[in-house]
Amino acid sequence: MYSFDKFHELVAQTIDENPFSKSPNELYEPMDYILNIGGKRIRPIIVLLGTDLFDGDIHKALKPSLAIEFFHNFSLMHDDIMDNASLRRSKPTVHEKFGINTAILSGDAMLIKAYQFLEDLEPELFKKTTQLFSKTALEVCEGQQYDVNYETKVNVSYEDYIKMISLKTGVLLGTALKLGALVGEASEEDSDALYQYGLNLGIAYQLKDDYLDVFGSLEHLGKKHAGDIFENKKTILYISALEAANEEEKEELLYWYSSNTDNVDKIYAVENLFRKLNVNRKLSMLIREYTNKAHSFLDQIDVPEERKSHLRELSEFLIDRQG
């Protein structure tokens, strides 16, 4: 089994070995920029972990791993435009640095490049992986649309929210692992169990992201503190607070979430409400619940326990992070 450092090195090497065209520079420079502004490249490493779990050919999985990385960064470029975000990984977002039109077009090009990284696979495997990839790409778009819808929807339920983050975040982690498993020639049952592990871990990861947005360490965030509150996003914190609030607290929360302002008083007031209603503690319990559910699917996979050690370390890294 390779180390995490070795996986990271292999991904970086493969990116270097597959450079963009030099012209037009205006199209490709933003793509280079987002790939090199400090991302941890977790998702392509996850593809390699999926292959390694079944003792598959890691080198065969390298280009498919870039398909996931390029797709992820394409989605970030477009999401940042839709969210009017100014920072990504502590750096200016692509549209802030290069302009909105360029960010849209460069994002589109990244999506096309993502599919091209699957082209070297043999025909049967190419069909399976592109079908999985296309299904996931559409689901991510559905999740993003639900996210947009919820900005103006008055009542967003717990079930609504879990469905949205499953599509926006969970399915891509599940697909990264299943893609690796397919390259590693895993059985259908094991591939599906690994997908469910990734899906549930992805839900836990997004819930932790929601937690960190408000309660995380400022030096580790790499983006605007409490950005979800500024943008009136109805995260699980907001949904839980509304459920737990009395009439007076509910009225105050709705007042702040109807206000489009960068006023620091808004952040202070909403954070205080969240803490008063204990939604931070409730969210911590929910994160653990989905992490345990993910591990239950990992337990079902028919490989020696020692081969699962990297995936157990991965879940600790994703869920215990502070930023």
Short mmCIF file of C-alpha atoms in Angstrom, two decimals:
data_model
loop_
_atom_site.label_atom_id
_atom_site.label_comp_id
_atom_site.label_asym_id
_atom_site.label_seq_id
_atom_site.Cartn_x
_atom_site.Cartn_y
_atom_site.Cartn_z
CA MET A 1 0.00 0.00 0.00
CA TYR A 2 1.19 3.50 -0.87
CA SER A 3 1.36 6.31 1.71
CA PHE A 4 -0.86 9.41 1.48
CA ASP A 5 2.23 11.44 0.61
CA LYS A 6 2.97 9.10 -2.28
CA PHE A 7 -0.61 9.38 -3.56
CA HIS A 8 -0.34 13.17 -3.41
CA GLU A 9 2.97 13.07 -5.25
CA LEU A 10 1.52 10.86 -7.99
CA VAL A 11 -1.46 13.20 -8.49
CA ALA A 12 0.78 16.28 -8.67
CA GLN A 13 3.10 14.51 -11.12
CA THR A 14 0.18 13.50 -13.35
CA ILE A 15 -1.13 17.07 -13.42
CA ASP A 16 2.36 18.28 -14.43
CA GLU A 17 2.52 15.62 -17.16
CA ASN A 18 -0.78 16.79 -18.65
CA PRO A 19 -0.33 20.55 -19.15
CA PHE A 20 -2.89 22.80 -20.78
CA SER A 21 -2.47 24.24 -24.25
CA LYS A 22 -0.58 27.53 -24.28
CA SER A 23 -3.15 29.35 -26.38
CA PRO A 24 -5.40 31.14 -25.78
CA ASN A 25 -3.74 31.98 -22.48
CA GLU A 26 -6.87 33.78 -21.30
CA LEU A 27 -8.74 30.45 -21.30
CA TYR A 28 -6.09 28.24 -19.71
CA GLU A 29 -4.43 30.54 -17.17
CA PRO A 30 -7.53 30.55 -14.88
CA MET A 31 -7.58 26.73 -15.02
CA ASP A 32 -3.94 26.60 -13.94
CA TYR A 33 -4.70 29.16 -11.25
CA ILE A 34 -7.49 27.25 -9.52
CA LEU A 35 -5.52 23.99 -9.65
CA ASN A 36 -2.57 25.61 -7.90
CA ILE A 37 -3.97 27.85 -5.16
CA GLY A 38 -3.56 25.45 -2.29
CA GLY A 39 -6.23 22.79 -2.71
CA LYS A 40 -5.47 19.56 -0.84
CA ARG A 41 -6.37 17.44 -3.90
CA ILE A 42 -8.29 15.09 -1.64
CA ARG A 43 -10.74 13.88 -4.29
CA PRO A 44 -8.18 12.51 -6.79
CA ILE A 45 -6.38 10.83 -3.89
CA ILE A 46 -9.73 9.28 -2.93
CA VAL A 47 -9.96 7.75 -6.42
CA LEU A 48 -6.53 6.18 -5.88
CA LEU A 49 -7.62 4.92 -2.46
CA GLY A 50 -10.58 3.21 -4.11
CA THR A 51 -8.26 1.41 -6.51
CA ASP A 52 -5.69 0.60 -3.84
CA LEU A 53 -8.36 -0.92 -1.58
CA PHE A 54 -8.75 -3.72 -4.14
CA ASP A 55 -5.04 -3.96 -4.94
CA GLY A 56 -5.63 -2.51 -8.41
CA ASP A 57 -3.23 -0.76 -10.78
CA ILE A 58 -2.71 2.71 -9.29
CA HIS A 59 -1.12 4.09 -12.46
CA LYS A 60 -4.20 3.12 -14.46
CA ALA A 61 -6.29 5.17 -12.02
CA LEU A 62 -4.19 8.35 -12.27
CA LYS A 63 -5.93 9.99 -15.23
CA PRO A 64 -9.41 9.05 -13.94
CA SER A 65 -8.40 10.66 -10.65
CA LEU A 66 -7.75 13.91 -12.53
CA ALA A 67 -11.22 13.64 -14.05
CA ILE A 68 -12.62 14.02 -10.54
CA GLU A 69 -10.22 16.84 -9.64
CA PHE A 70 -11.01 18.81 -12.79
CA PHE A 71 -14.75 18.32 -12.37
CA HIS A 72 -14.56 19.45 -8.74
CA ASN A 73 -12.69 22.62 -9.67
CA PHE A 74 -15.07 23.33 -12.57
CA SER A 75 -17.95 23.22 -10.09
CA LEU A 76 -16.09 25.51 -7.66
CA MET A 77 -15.49 28.11 -10.37
CA HIS A 78 -19.17 28.24 -11.25
CA ASP A 79 -20.40 27.98 -7.64
CA ASP A 80 -18.22 30.93 -6.63
CA ILE A 81 -19.81 33.04 -9.37
CA MET A 82 -23.32 32.07 -8.25
CA ASP A 83 -22.45 32.75 -4.59
CA ASN A 84 -20.63 35.99 -5.42
CA ALA A 85 -17.73 34.63 -3.34
CA SER A 86 -14.57 36.70 -3.18
CA LEU A 87 -12.19 34.13 -1.64
CA ARG A 88 -11.35 30.50 -2.36
CA ARG A 89 -8.55 28.86 -0.34
CA SER A 90 -7.57 32.30 0.98
CA LYS A 91 -7.00 33.59 -2.57
CA PRO A 92 -9.21 35.66 -4.90
CA THR A 93 -11.77 33.51 -6.66
CA VAL A 94 -11.34 32.97 -10.41
CA HIS A 95 -14.09 35.40 -11.40
CA GLU A 96 -12.67 38.07 -9.07
CA LYS A 97 -9.21 37.73 -10.61
CA PHE A 98 -10.05 37.09 -14.27
CA GLY A 99 -13.65 38.25 -14.72
CA ILE A 100 -16.99 36.44 -14.78
CA ASN A 101 -17.09 35.63 -18.51
CA THR A 102 -13.62 34.09 -18.41
CA ALA A 103 -14.45 32.09 -15.28
CA ILE A 104 -17.56 30.65 -16.94
CA LEU A 105 -15.72 29.66 -20.11
CA SER A 106 -12.66 28.29 -18.30
CA GLY A 107 -14.97 26.30 -16.05
CA ASP A 108 -16.68 24.81 -19.10
CA ALA A 109 -13.27 23.86 -20.52
CA MET A 110 -12.34 22.15 -17.26
CA LEU A 111 -15.47 20.03 -17.46
CA ILE A 112 -14.57 18.94 -20.99
CA LYS A 113 -11.01 18.14 -19.91
CA ALA A 114 -12.41 16.03 -17.07
CA TYR A 115 -14.15 13.71 -19.55
CA GLN A 116 -11.02 13.49 -21.68
CA PHE A 117 -9.12 11.94 -18.78
CA LEU A 118 -11.32 8.84 -19.06
CA GLU A 119 -10.58 8.25 -22.75
CA ASP A 120 -7.60 5.91 -22.25
CA LEU A 121 -9.68 3.28 -20.44
CA GLU A 122 -10.65 0.13 -22.33
CA PRO A 123 -14.11 0.32 -23.99
CA GLU A 124 -16.17 -1.56 -21.39
CA LEU A 125 -14.59 0.28 -18.47
CA PHE A 126 -14.84 3.59 -20.33
CA LYS A 127 -18.59 3.05 -20.74
CA LYS A 128 -19.08 2.23 -17.05
CA THR A 129 -17.02 5.17 -15.82
CA THR A 130 -18.54 7.75 -18.17
CA GLN A 131 -22.05 6.60 -17.25
CA LEU A 132 -21.19 7.00 -13.58
CA PHE A 133 -19.49 10.33 -14.23
CA SER A 134 -22.41 11.76 -16.24
CA LYS A 135 -24.96 10.62 -13.66
CA THR A 136 -22.94 12.31 -10.93
CA ALA A 137 -22.39 15.53 -12.92
CA LEU A 138 -26.14 15.90 -13.40
CA GLU A 139 -26.80 15.17 -9.72
CA VAL A 140 -24.32 17.86 -8.67
CA CYS A 141 -26.16 20.35 -10.91
CA GLU A 142 -29.46 19.28 -9.32
CA GLY A 143 -27.97 19.83 -5.87
CA GLN A 144 -26.74 23.29 -6.84
CA GLN A 145 -30.20 24.21 -8.12
CA TYR A 146 -31.80 23.04 -4.87
CA ASP A 147 -29.27 25.21 -3.04
CA VAL A 148 -30.33 28.22 -5.13
CA ASN A 149 -34.02 27.38 -4.60
CA TYR A 150 -33.59 27.22 -0.83
CA GLU A 151 -32.29 30.80 -0.70
CA THR A 152 -35.83 32.03 -1.34
CA LYS A 153 -37.85 29.08 -0.02
CA VAL A 154 -39.43 29.97 3.32
CA ASN A 155 -39.50 26.49 4.87
CA VAL A 156 -36.56 24.17 4.23
CA SER A 157 -36.84 20.87 6.07
CA TYR A 158 -34.08 18.68 7.45
CA GLU A 159 -34.89 16.14 4.71
CA ASP A 160 -34.68 18.85 2.03
CA TYR A 161 -31.27 19.90 3.25
CA ILE A 162 -29.79 16.40 3.51
CA LYS A 163 -31.01 15.68 -0.03
CA MET A 164 -29.36 18.87 -1.29
CA ILE A 165 -25.96 18.23 0.30
CA SER A 166 -26.09 14.58 -0.75
CA LEU A 167 -26.28 15.78 -4.35
CA LYS A 168 -23.91 18.75 -4.05
CA THR A 169 -21.18 17.01 -2.04
CA GLY A 170 -21.92 13.40 -1.13
CA VAL A 171 -22.30 11.91 -4.59
CA LEU A 172 -18.93 13.23 -5.77
CA LEU A 173 -17.06 11.54 -2.91
CA GLY A 174 -19.02 8.36 -3.53
CA THR A 175 -18.24 8.52 -7.23
CA ALA A 176 -14.54 9.17 -6.63
CA LEU A 177 -14.30 5.98 -4.59
CA LYS A 178 -16.47 3.93 -6.95
CA LEU A 179 -14.47 5.15 -9.93
CA GLY A 180 -11.32 3.88 -8.23
CA ALA A 181 -13.04 0.61 -7.38
CA LEU A 182 -14.12 0.09 -11.01
CA VAL A 183 -10.54 0.63 -12.18
CA GLY A 184 -9.44 -1.78 -9.44
CA GLU A 185 -11.85 -4.44 -10.78
CA ALA A 186 -13.90 -4.66 -7.59
CA SER A 187 -17.15 -6.64 -7.52
CA GLU A 188 -20.42 -4.79 -8.06
CA GLU A 189 -21.40 -5.35 -4.41
CA ASP A 190 -18.12 -3.97 -3.08
CA SER A 191 -18.18 -1.03 -5.53
CA ASP A 192 -21.69 -0.10 -4.41
CA ALA A 193 -20.80 -0.41 -0.71
CA LEU A 194 -17.77 1.81 -1.26
CA TYR A 195 -19.98 4.36 -3.03
CA GLN A 196 -22.31 4.43 -0.01
CA TYR A 197 -19.32 4.87 2.28
CA GLY A 198 -18.25 7.91 0.25
CA LEU A 199 -21.78 9.31 -0.02
CA ASN A 200 -22.35 9.28 3.74
CA LEU A 201 -18.85 10.51 4.48
CA GLY A 202 -19.52 13.35 2.02
CA ILE A 203 -22.69 14.29 3.91
CA ALA A 204 -20.73 14.33 7.18
CA TYR A 205 -18.01 16.39 5.48
CA GLN A 206 -20.51 19.04 4.31
CA LEU A 207 -22.15 19.16 7.72
CA LYS A 208 -18.71 19.76 9.22
CA ASP A 209 -18.19 22.50 6.63
CA ASP A 210 -21.41 24.15 7.82
CA TYR A 211 -20.15 23.93 11.39
CA LEU A 212 -16.73 25.37 10.55
CA ASP A 213 -18.23 28.24 8.55
CA VAL A 214 -19.58 29.66 11.80
CA PHE A 215 -17.56 28.01 14.58
CA GLY A 216 -14.28 27.16 12.83
CA SER A 217 -10.84 28.62 13.40
CA LEU A 218 -10.48 31.84 11.39
CA GLU A 219 -6.85 31.13 10.44
CA HIS A 220 -7.82 27.80 8.87
CA LEU A 221 -11.02 28.73 7.04
CA GLY A 222 -9.51 30.23 3.86
CA LYS A 223 -12.78 31.99 3.15
CA LYS A 224 -15.04 34.61 4.67
CA HIS A 225 -16.03 33.83 8.26
CA ALA A 226 -19.76 33.09 8.62
CA GLY A 227 -20.25 33.51 4.87
CA ASP A 228 -23.38 31.34 5.05
CA ILE A 229 -24.96 33.78 7.51
CA PHE A 230 -23.99 36.78 5.37
CA GLU A 231 -25.60 35.07 2.34
CA ASN A 232 -28.71 33.94 4.29
CA LYS A 233 -28.01 30.30 3.42
CA LYS A 234 -30.41 27.94 5.16
CA THR A 235 -27.85 25.46 6.43
CA ILE A 236 -28.53 22.73 8.96
CA LEU A 237 -27.63 25.24 11.71
CA TYR A 238 -30.42 27.57 10.60
CA ILE A 239 -32.93 24.74 10.17
CA SER A 240 -32.15 23.29 13.61
CA ALA A 241 -32.31 26.75 15.21
CA LEU A 242 -35.76 27.43 13.76
CA GLU A 243 -37.02 24.09 15.07
CA ALA A 244 -35.67 24.73 18.58
CA ALA A 245 -36.54 28.43 18.85
CA ASN A 246 -39.42 29.94 20.77
CA GLU A 247 -41.56 32.57 19.05
CA GLU A 248 -39.34 35.49 20.08
CA GLU A 249 -36.13 33.72 18.99
CA LYS A 250 -37.73 32.60 15.74
CA GLU A 251 -38.81 36.16 14.98
CA GLU A 252 -35.26 37.42 15.59
CA LEU A 253 -33.72 34.71 13.39
CA LEU A 254 -36.16 35.38 10.54
CA TYR A 255 -35.47 39.10 10.84
CA TRP A 256 -31.73 38.66 10.37
CA TYR A 257 -32.17 36.16 7.52
CA SER A 258 -34.40 38.60 5.67
CA SER A 259 -31.64 41.21 5.85
CA ASN A 260 -29.09 41.52 3.04
CA THR A 261 -26.30 43.22 4.92
CA ASP A 262 -22.66 42.71 5.86
CA ASN A 263 -23.37 44.23 9.26
CA VAL A 264 -21.23 42.47 11.85
CA ASP A 265 -24.13 42.80 14.31
CA LYS A 266 -26.00 40.26 12.20
CA ILE A 267 -23.21 37.70 12.54
CA TYR A 268 -22.89 38.30 16.27
CA ALA A 269 -26.64 38.01 16.85
CA VAL A 270 -27.11 34.84 14.79
CA GLU A 271 -24.06 33.14 16.31
CA ASN A 272 -25.41 33.91 19.77
CA LEU A 273 -28.78 32.41 18.85
CA PHE A 274 -27.13 29.27 17.48
CA ARG A 275 -25.15 28.80 20.70
CA LYS A 276 -28.13 29.60 22.93
CA LEU A 277 -30.20 26.95 21.11
CA ASN A 278 -27.34 24.39 21.27
CA VAL A 279 -27.47 23.77 17.52
CA ASN A 280 -23.66 23.55 17.39
CA ARG A 281 -23.74 20.54 19.74
CA LYS A 282 -26.63 18.94 17.88
CA LEU A 283 -24.72 19.32 14.62
CA SER A 284 -21.63 17.68 16.11
CA MET A 285 -23.79 14.65 16.99
CA LEU A 286 -25.27 14.55 13.48
CA ILE A 287 -21.79 14.64 11.92
CA ARG A 288 -20.80 11.64 14.05
CA GLU A 289 -24.01 9.82 13.06
CA TYR A 290 -23.27 10.07 9.33
CA THR A 291 -19.61 9.19 9.88
CA ASN A 292 -20.64 6.01 11.71
CA LYS A 293 -23.11 5.20 8.93
CA ALA A 294 -20.28 5.55 6.40
CA HIS A 295 -18.10 3.16 8.41
CA SER A 296 -20.91 0.60 8.49
CA PHE A 297 -20.69 0.37 4.68
CA LEU A 298 -16.91 0.14 4.81
CA ASP A 299 -17.27 -2.79 7.21
CA GLN A 300 -19.29 -4.68 4.56
CA ILE A 301 -16.51 -4.64 1.95
CA ASP A 302 -14.84 -7.99 1.47
CA VAL A 303 -11.14 -7.13 1.72
CA PRO A 304 -8.64 -7.64 4.57
CA GLU A 305 -9.09 -5.10 7.35
CA GLU A 306 -5.57 -3.72 6.97
CA ARG A 307 -6.41 -2.57 3.43
CA LYS A 308 -9.13 -0.32 4.87
CA SER A 309 -6.76 1.60 7.14
CA HIS A 310 -6.25 4.49 4.70
CA LEU A 311 -10.00 5.01 4.35
CA ARG A 312 -10.45 5.07 8.11
CA GLU A 313 -7.65 7.63 8.33
CA LEU A 314 -9.37 9.61 5.56
CA SER A 315 -12.62 9.87 7.51
CA GLU A 316 -10.73 11.10 10.57
CA PHE A 317 -8.92 13.70 8.48
CA LEU A 318 -12.11 15.00 6.82
CA ILE A 319 -14.30 15.04 9.90
CA ASP A 320 -11.84 16.09 12.61
CA ARG A 321 -10.41 19.01 10.62
CA GLN A 322 -10.59 22.55 12.02
CA GLY A 323 -10.61 24.36 8.68
#
